[in-house]
Short mmCIF file of C-alpha atoms in Angstrom, two decimals:
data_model
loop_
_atom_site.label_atom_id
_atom_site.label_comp_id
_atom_site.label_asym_id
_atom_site.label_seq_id
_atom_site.Cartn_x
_atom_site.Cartn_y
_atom_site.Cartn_z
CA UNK R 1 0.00 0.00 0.00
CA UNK R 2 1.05 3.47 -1.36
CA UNK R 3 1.45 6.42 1.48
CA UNK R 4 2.30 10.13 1.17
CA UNK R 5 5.43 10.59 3.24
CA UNK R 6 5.25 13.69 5.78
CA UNK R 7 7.65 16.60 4.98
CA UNK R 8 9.03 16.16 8.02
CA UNK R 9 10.40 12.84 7.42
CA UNK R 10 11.47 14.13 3.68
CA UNK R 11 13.29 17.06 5.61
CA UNK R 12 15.50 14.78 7.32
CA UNK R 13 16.30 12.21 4.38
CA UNK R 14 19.35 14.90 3.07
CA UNK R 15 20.17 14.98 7.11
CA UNK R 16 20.26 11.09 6.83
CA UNK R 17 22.24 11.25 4.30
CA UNK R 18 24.84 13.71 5.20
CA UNK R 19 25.45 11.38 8.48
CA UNK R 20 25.67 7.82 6.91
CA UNK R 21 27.88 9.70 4.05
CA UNK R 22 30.48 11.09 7.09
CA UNK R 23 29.99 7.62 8.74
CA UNK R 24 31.02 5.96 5.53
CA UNK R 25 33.79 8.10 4.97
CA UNK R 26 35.24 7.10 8.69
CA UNK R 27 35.33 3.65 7.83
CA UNK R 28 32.38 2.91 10.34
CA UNK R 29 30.57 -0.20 8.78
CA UNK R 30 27.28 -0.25 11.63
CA UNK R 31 24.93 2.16 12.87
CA UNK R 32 21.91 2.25 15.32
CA UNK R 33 19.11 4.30 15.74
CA UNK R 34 20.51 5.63 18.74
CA UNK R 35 23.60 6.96 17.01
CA UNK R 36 21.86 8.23 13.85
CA UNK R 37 19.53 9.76 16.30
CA UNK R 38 22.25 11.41 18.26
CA UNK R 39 23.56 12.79 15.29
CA UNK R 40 20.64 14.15 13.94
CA UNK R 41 18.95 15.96 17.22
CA UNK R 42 15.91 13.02 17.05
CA UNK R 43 15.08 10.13 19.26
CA UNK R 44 16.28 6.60 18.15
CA UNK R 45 12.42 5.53 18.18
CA UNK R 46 12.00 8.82 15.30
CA UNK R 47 14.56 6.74 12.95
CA UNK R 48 13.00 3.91 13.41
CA UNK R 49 9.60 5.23 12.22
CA UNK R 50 11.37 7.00 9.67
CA UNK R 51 12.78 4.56 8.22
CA UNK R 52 9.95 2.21 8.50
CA UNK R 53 8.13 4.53 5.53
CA UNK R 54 10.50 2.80 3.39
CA UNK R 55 9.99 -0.56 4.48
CA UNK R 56 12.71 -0.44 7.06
CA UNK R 57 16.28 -1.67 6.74
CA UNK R 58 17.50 -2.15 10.36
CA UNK R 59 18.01 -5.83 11.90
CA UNK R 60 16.93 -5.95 15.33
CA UNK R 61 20.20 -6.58 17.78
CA UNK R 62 21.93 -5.37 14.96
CA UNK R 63 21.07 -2.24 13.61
CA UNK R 64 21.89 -0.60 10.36
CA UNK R 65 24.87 -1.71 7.98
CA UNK R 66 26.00 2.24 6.96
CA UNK R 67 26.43 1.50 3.32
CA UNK R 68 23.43 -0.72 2.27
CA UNK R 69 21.72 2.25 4.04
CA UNK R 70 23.53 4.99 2.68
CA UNK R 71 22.49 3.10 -0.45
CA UNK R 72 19.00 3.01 0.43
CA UNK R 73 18.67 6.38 1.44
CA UNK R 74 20.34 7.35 -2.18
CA UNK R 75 17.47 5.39 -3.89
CA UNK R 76 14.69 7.07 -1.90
CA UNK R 77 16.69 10.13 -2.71
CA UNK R 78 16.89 9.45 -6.36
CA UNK R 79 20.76 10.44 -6.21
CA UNK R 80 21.01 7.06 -8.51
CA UNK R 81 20.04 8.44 -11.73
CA UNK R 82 21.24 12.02 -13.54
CA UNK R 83 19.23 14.86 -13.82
CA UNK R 84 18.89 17.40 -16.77
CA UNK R 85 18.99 21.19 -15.23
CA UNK R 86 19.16 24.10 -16.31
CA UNK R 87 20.25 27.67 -15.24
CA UNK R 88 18.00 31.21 -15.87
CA UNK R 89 19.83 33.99 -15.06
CA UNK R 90 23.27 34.27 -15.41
CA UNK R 91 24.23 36.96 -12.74
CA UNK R 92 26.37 36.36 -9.76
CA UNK R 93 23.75 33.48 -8.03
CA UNK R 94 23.35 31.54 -11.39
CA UNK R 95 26.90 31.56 -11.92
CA UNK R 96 28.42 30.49 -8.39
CA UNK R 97 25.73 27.85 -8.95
CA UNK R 98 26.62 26.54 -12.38
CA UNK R 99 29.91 25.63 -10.52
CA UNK R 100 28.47 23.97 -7.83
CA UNK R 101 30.38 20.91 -7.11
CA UNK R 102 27.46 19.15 -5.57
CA UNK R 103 25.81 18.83 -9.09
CA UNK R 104 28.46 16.94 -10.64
CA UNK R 105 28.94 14.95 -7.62
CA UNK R 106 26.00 13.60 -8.15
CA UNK R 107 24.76 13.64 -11.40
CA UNK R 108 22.75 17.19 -11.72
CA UNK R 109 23.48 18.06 -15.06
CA UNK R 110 23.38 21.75 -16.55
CA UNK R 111 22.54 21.32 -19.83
CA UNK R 112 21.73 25.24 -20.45
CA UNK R 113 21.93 28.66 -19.03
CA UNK R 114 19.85 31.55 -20.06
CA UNK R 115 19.71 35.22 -19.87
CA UNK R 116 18.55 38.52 -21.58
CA UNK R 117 21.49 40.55 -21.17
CA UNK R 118 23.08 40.59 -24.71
CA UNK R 119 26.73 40.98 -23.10
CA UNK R 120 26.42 36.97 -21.51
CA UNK R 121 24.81 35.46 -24.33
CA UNK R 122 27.12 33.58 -26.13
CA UNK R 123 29.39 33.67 -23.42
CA UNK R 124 31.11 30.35 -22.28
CA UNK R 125 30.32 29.28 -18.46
CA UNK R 126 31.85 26.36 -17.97
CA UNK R 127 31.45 24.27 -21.08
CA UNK R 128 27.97 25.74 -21.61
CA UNK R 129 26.79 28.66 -23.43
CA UNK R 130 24.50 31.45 -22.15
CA UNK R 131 21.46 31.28 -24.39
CA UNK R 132 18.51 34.05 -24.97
CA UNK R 133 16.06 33.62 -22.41
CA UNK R 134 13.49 33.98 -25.84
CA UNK R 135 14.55 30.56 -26.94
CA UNK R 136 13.95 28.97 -23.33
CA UNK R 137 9.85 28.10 -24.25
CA UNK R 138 11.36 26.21 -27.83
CA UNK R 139 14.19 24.67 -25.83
CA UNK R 140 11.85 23.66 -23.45
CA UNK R 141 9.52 22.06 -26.59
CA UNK R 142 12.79 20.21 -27.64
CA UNK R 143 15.22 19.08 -24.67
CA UNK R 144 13.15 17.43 -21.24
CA UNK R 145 14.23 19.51 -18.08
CA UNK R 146 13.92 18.07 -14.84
CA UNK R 147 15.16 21.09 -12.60
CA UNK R 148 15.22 24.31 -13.33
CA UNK R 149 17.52 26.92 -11.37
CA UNK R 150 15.84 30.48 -11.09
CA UNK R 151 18.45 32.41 -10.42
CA UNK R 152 16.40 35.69 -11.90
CA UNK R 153 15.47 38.96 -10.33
CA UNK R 154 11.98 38.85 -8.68
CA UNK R 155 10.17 40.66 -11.18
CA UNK R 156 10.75 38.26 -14.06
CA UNK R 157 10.84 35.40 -11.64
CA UNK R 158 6.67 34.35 -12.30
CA UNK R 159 6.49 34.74 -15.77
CA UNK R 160 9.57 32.43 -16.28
CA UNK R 161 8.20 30.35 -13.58
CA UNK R 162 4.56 30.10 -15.99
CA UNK R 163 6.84 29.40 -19.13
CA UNK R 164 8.87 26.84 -16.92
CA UNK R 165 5.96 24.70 -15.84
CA UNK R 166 4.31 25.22 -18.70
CA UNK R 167 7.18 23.65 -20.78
CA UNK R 168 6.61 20.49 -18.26
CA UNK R 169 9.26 21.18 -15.60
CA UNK R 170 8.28 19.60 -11.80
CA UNK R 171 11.19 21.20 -9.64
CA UNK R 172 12.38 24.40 -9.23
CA UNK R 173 15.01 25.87 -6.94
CA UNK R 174 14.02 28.98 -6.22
CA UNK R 175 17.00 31.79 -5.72
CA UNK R 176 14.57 34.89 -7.03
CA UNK R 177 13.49 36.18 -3.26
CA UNK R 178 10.04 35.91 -4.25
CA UNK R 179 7.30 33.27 -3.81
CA UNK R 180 6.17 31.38 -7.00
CA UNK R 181 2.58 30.13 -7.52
CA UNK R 182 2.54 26.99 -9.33
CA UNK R 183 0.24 24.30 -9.48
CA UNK R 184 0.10 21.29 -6.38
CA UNK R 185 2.13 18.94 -8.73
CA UNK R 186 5.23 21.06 -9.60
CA UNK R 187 7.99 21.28 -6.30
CA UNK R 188 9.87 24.40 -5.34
CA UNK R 189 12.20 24.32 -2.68
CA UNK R 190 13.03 28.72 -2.17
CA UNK R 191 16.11 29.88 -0.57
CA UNK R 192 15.38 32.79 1.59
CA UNK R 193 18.42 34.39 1.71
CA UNK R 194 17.79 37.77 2.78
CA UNK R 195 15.17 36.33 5.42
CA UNK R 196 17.95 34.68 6.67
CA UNK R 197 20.32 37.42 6.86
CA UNK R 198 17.43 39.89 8.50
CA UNK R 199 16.97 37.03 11.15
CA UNK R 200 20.49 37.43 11.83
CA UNK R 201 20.41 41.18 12.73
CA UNK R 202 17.67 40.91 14.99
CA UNK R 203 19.03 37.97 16.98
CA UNK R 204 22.22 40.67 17.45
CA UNK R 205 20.22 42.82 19.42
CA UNK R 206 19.08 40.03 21.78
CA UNK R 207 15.74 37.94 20.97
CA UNK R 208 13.90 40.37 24.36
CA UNK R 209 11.73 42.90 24.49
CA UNK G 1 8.73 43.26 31.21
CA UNK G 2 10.87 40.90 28.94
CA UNK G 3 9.67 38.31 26.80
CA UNK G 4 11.77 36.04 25.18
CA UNK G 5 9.80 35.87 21.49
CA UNK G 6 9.42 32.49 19.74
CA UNK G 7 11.46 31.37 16.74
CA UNK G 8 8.22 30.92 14.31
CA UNK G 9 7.11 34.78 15.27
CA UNK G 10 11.09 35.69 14.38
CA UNK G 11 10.61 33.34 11.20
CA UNK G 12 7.73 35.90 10.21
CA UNK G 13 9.46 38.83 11.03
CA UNK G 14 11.17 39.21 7.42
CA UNK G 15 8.16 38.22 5.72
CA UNK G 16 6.03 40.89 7.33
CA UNK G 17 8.88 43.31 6.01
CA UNK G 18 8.89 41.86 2.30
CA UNK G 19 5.18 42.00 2.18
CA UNK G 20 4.96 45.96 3.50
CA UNK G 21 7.59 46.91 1.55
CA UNK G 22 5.54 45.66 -1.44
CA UNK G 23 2.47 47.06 -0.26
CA UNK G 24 4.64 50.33 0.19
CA UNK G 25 6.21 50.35 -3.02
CA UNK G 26 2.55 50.34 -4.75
CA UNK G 27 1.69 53.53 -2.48
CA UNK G 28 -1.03 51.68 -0.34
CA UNK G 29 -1.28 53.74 2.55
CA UNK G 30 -3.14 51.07 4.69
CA UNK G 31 -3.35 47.92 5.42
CA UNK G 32 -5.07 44.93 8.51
CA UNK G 33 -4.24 42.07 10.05
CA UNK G 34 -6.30 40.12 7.79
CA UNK G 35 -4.75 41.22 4.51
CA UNK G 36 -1.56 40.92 5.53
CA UNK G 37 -2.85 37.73 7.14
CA UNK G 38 -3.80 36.79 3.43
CA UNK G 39 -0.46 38.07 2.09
CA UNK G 40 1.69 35.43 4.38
CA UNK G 41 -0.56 32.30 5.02
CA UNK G 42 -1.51 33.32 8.19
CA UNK G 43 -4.93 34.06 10.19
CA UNK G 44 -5.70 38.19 11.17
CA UNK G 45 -5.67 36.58 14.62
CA UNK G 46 -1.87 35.50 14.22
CA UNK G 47 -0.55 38.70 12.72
CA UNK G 48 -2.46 40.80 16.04
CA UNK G 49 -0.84 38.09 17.93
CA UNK G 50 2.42 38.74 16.18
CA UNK G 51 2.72 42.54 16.76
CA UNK G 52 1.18 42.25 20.09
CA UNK G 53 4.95 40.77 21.15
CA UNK G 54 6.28 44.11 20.00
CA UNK G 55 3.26 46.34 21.66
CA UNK G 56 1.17 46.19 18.58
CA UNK G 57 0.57 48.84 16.09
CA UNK G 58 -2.37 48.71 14.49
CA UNK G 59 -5.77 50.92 15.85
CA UNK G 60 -8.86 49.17 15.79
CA UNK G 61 -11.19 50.42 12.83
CA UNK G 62 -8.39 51.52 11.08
CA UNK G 63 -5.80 49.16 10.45
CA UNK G 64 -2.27 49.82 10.21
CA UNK G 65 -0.65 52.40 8.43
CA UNK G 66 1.95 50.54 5.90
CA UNK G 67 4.84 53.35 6.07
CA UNK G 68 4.74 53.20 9.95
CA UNK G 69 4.24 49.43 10.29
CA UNK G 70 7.13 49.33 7.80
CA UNK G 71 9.61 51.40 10.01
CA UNK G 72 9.23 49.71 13.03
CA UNK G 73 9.79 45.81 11.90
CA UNK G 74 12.59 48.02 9.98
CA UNK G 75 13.57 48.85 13.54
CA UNK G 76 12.60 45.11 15.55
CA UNK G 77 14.92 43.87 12.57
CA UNK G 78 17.77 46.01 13.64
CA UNK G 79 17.57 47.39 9.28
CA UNK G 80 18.31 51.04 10.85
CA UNK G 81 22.28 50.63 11.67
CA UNK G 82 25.09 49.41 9.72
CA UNK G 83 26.61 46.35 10.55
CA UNK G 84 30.26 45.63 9.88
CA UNK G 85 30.97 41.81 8.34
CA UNK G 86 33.27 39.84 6.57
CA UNK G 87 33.22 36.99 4.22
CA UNK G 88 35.61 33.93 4.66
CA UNK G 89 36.29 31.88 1.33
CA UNK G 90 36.25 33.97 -1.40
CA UNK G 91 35.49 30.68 -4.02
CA UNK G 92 31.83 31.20 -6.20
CA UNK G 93 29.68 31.51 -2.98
CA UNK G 94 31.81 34.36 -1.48
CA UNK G 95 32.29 35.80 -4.39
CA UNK G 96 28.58 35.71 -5.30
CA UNK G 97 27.98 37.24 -1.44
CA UNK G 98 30.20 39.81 -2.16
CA UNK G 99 27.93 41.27 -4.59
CA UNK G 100 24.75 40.88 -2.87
CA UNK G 101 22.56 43.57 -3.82
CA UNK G 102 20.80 43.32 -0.63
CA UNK G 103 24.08 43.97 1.49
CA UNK G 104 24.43 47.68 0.55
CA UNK G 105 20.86 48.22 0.42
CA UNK G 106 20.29 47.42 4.18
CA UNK G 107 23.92 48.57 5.52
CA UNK G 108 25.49 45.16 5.71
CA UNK G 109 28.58 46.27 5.14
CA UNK G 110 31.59 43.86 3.81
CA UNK G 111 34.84 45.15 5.66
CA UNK G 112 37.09 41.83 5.07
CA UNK G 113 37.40 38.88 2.93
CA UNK G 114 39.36 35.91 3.53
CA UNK G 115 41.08 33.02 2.35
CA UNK G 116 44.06 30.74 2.17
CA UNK G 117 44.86 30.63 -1.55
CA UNK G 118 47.82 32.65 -2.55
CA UNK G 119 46.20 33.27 -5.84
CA UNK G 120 43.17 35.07 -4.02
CA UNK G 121 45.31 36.62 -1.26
CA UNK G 122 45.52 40.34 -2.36
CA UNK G 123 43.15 40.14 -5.20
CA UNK G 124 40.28 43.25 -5.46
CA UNK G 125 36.43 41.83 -4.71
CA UNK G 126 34.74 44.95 -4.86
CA UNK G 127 36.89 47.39 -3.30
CA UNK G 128 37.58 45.20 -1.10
CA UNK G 129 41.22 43.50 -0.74
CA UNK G 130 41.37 39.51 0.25
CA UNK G 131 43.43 39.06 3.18
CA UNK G 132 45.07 35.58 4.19
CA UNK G 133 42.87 33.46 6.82
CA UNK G 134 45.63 33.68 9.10
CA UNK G 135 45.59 37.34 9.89
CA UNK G 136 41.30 36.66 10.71
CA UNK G 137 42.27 36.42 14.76
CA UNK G 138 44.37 39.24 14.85
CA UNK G 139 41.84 41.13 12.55
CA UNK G 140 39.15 40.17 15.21
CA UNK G 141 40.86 41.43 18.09
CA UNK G 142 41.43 45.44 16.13
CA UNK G 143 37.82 45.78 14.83
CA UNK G 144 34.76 44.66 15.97
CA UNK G 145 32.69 42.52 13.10
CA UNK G 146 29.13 41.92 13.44
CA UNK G 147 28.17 39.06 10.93
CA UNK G 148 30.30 36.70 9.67
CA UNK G 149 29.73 35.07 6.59
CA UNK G 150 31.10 31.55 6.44
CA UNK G 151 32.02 30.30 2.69
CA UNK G 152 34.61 27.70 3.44
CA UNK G 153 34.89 24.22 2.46
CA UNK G 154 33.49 22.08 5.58
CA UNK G 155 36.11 20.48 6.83
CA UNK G 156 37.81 24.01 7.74
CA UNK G 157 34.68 25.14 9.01
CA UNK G 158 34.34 24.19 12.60
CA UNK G 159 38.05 25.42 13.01
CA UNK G 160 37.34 29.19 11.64
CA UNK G 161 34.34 29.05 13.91
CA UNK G 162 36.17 28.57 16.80
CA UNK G 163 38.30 31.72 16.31
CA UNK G 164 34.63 33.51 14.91
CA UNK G 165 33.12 33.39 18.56
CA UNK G 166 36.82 34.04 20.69
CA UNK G 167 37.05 36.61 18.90
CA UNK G 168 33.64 38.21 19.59
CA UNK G 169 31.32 37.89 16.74
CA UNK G 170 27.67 36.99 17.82
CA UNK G 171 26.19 36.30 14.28
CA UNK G 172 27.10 33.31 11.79
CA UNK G 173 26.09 32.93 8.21
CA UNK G 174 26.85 29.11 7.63
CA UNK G 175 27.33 28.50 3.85
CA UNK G 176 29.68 25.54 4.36
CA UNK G 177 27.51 22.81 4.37
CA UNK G 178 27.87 21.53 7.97
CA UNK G 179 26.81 22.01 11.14
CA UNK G 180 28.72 24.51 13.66
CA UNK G 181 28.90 23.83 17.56
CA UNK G 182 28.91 27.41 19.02
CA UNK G 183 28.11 28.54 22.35
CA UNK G 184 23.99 29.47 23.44
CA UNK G 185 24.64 32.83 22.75
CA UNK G 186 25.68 32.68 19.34
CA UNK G 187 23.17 32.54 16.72
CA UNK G 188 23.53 30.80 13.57
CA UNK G 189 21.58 30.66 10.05
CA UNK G 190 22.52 27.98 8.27
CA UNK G 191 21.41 27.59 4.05
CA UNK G 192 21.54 24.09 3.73
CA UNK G 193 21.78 24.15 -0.14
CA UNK G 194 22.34 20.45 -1.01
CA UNK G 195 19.29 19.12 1.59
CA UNK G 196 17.42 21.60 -0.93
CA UNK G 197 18.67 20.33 -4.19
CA UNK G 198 18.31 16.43 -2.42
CA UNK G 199 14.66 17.66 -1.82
CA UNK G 200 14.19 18.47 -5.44
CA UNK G 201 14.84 15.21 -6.78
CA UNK G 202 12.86 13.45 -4.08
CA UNK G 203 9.75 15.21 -4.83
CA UNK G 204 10.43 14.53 -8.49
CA UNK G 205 10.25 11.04 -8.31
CA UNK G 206 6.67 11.41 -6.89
CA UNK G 207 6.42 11.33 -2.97
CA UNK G 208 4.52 7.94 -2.62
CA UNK G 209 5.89 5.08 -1.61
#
C-alpha cells in the first residue's frame, strides 16, 4: 500500500544522508538508531519510524549496515540516476551555482543557461553557453528539463516560472526572493536568503523585548 | 517586562517586512491584520498576535498604516544601523555574497574577505582586498565585526568558527555545508543548499511510496 510521506520525514532524508555519508567516509561499517539519532537531534524511536516509511532496513540486535543504508537512502533520494537542469539567469547566483560541485557529484546536469542581457549570451560558463532567455519556451519544446535553477530577479521570476511549468518542468530551486505560484504537482524548494540574513540582525540585538 | 519571542514569530518577522515593503512600493497607505494575514498564510488573529509581542501597532477600525508598520519591523529587525561583516572563502559563494545587492541596500557592510589561496590573497572583490585566513584572529581582536559570513569548504569550518566566537562575533552565516557547535549565545543561520537540491529530486520522483 502506497502512502504520502510527511515533509518532516522528507526534511531529514538529506540529514540522513549527510550522516551515513560522514559515517562511511570514517570507515564505520554499523549504525543504530541511537547513534543516527544522536547525530541528527531526534530520538532513536524517530529513525525507526522513519525509516519504516521505506519498508525499514534495520536488523533488530543489529542495527543498520551504513552503506546498504547509505544506499537506500540514495534510492529514496533518487541520487542514482542524472538529472537534466538548467540555469535562468546568469548573474552572480546563477553563476556560483553553475559551478556547484554538488551537481556533478552527483549527477545534476546543466545542460543550459539563459539570460537577456546581450553581453552573456554567447558567453562560455563552464562548457555551456549562455542562451537568450526567448529561446527557453522552444528549448523547453525540444530538450526534457527536470530542474530548473531560477536564479532571476523577482520581477521576471513568475512569468519564467509560468513558461517553466508550462514547458513540463516539476522542480524548481528557487533563488529569485520571491514566492512562486505553481500548481500542487510542480515542487519548489526557495532559498530565503535575505530572510535569513534579516533574522540574523535581529538575533544581534538580543531575541527580548 | 521581557519576553523572550518564539522562533516561528522571528521566522515571520522578514516576511512581514517583504510583504509591507511591497504594499509600500505600490503607495497603499493602509493595510489589517487580515490582509496581511492573506499576504503570508496566516490568520488576522496570528498577525495581532504577532505585533502584540512588540506592543502592537495597528488601531482598531483603522488598520495599520503601511509606512509606519514598515519602520518599526525596519527597527525590531535592527535594518536602521550598519553592521560591519566579513566573508571567509572567497570561491563562487563568497564571491557571489560579495555582490549581494541586498548587502548595501540594508547597511550590511563587507569590511574583510578571507582566504588561504595565494592566488586570491591580495586580489580586489569589490573594493575590497582579500586578506590571508591567518591574519582573521588578529583582525578580530582590532575591529569589531558583526556578521560573519562563512564560505569555506566544511572540513575548515568548525576550526574558523572557533576563532569567529573568541574573537567576539555573535552572528554566523553558515554556507559551508555543515553544522557549527557554538556557544547558546551565538546565533547561527545555516542555508543548507544540497538538503534543498536532495529535496528536489525526491519530490520529483513522486512522494509515494
Amino acid at each position: 500500500m502506497k502512502n504520502k510521506i510527511s515533509r518532516a520525514v522528507v526534511k531529514r532524508l538529506p540529514k540522513y544522508h549527510e550522516c551515513l555519508t560522514i559515517l562511511n567516509e570514517k570507515g564505520v561499517d554499523r549504525t543504530s538508531s541511537a547513534e543516527l539519532g544522536e547525530l541528527l537531534g531526534a530520538t532513536a524511536s524517530q529513525v525507526r519510524q522513519d525509516f519504516n516509511n521505506f519498508g525499514g532496513f534495520g536488523q533488530q540486535g543489529y542495527g543498520y549496515n551504513v552503506k546498504s543504508l547509505l544506499s537506500e537512502v540514495e534510492k529514496i533520494l533518487g541520487l542514482e540516476r542524472e538529472y537534466k537542469t538548467i540555469i535562468l539567469g546568469c548573474g552572480n547566483v546563477g553563476t556560483a551555482l553553475s559551478k556547484f560541485p554538488v551537481f556533478k557529484q552527483y549527477g545534476y546536469k546543466v545542460v543550459g543557461i539563459f539570460d537577456n542581457d546581450k553581453n552573456k549570451i554567447g558567453r562560455d560558463v563552464d562548457g555551456v553557453f549562455v542562451k537568450d532567455i526567448k529561446e527557453l519556451e522552444s528549448f523547453l519544446k525540444a530538450t526534457k528539463i527536470d530542474i530548473v535553477y531560477l536564479t532571476t530577479p523577482k520581477d521576471v521570476a513568475q512569468e519564467l516560472c509560468d513558461i517553466i511549468v508550462k514547458g513540463g518542468v516539476k522542480s524548481i530551486w528557487n533563488f529569485s526572493q520571491t514566492k512562486l505560484d505553481v500548481p500542487e504537482n510542480v515542487h519548489v524548494e526557495s532559498v530565503h536568503l535575505i530572510e535569513e540574513l534579516f533574522r540574523l540582525s535581529y538575533y544581534l540585538k538580543g531575541a527580548e523585548y
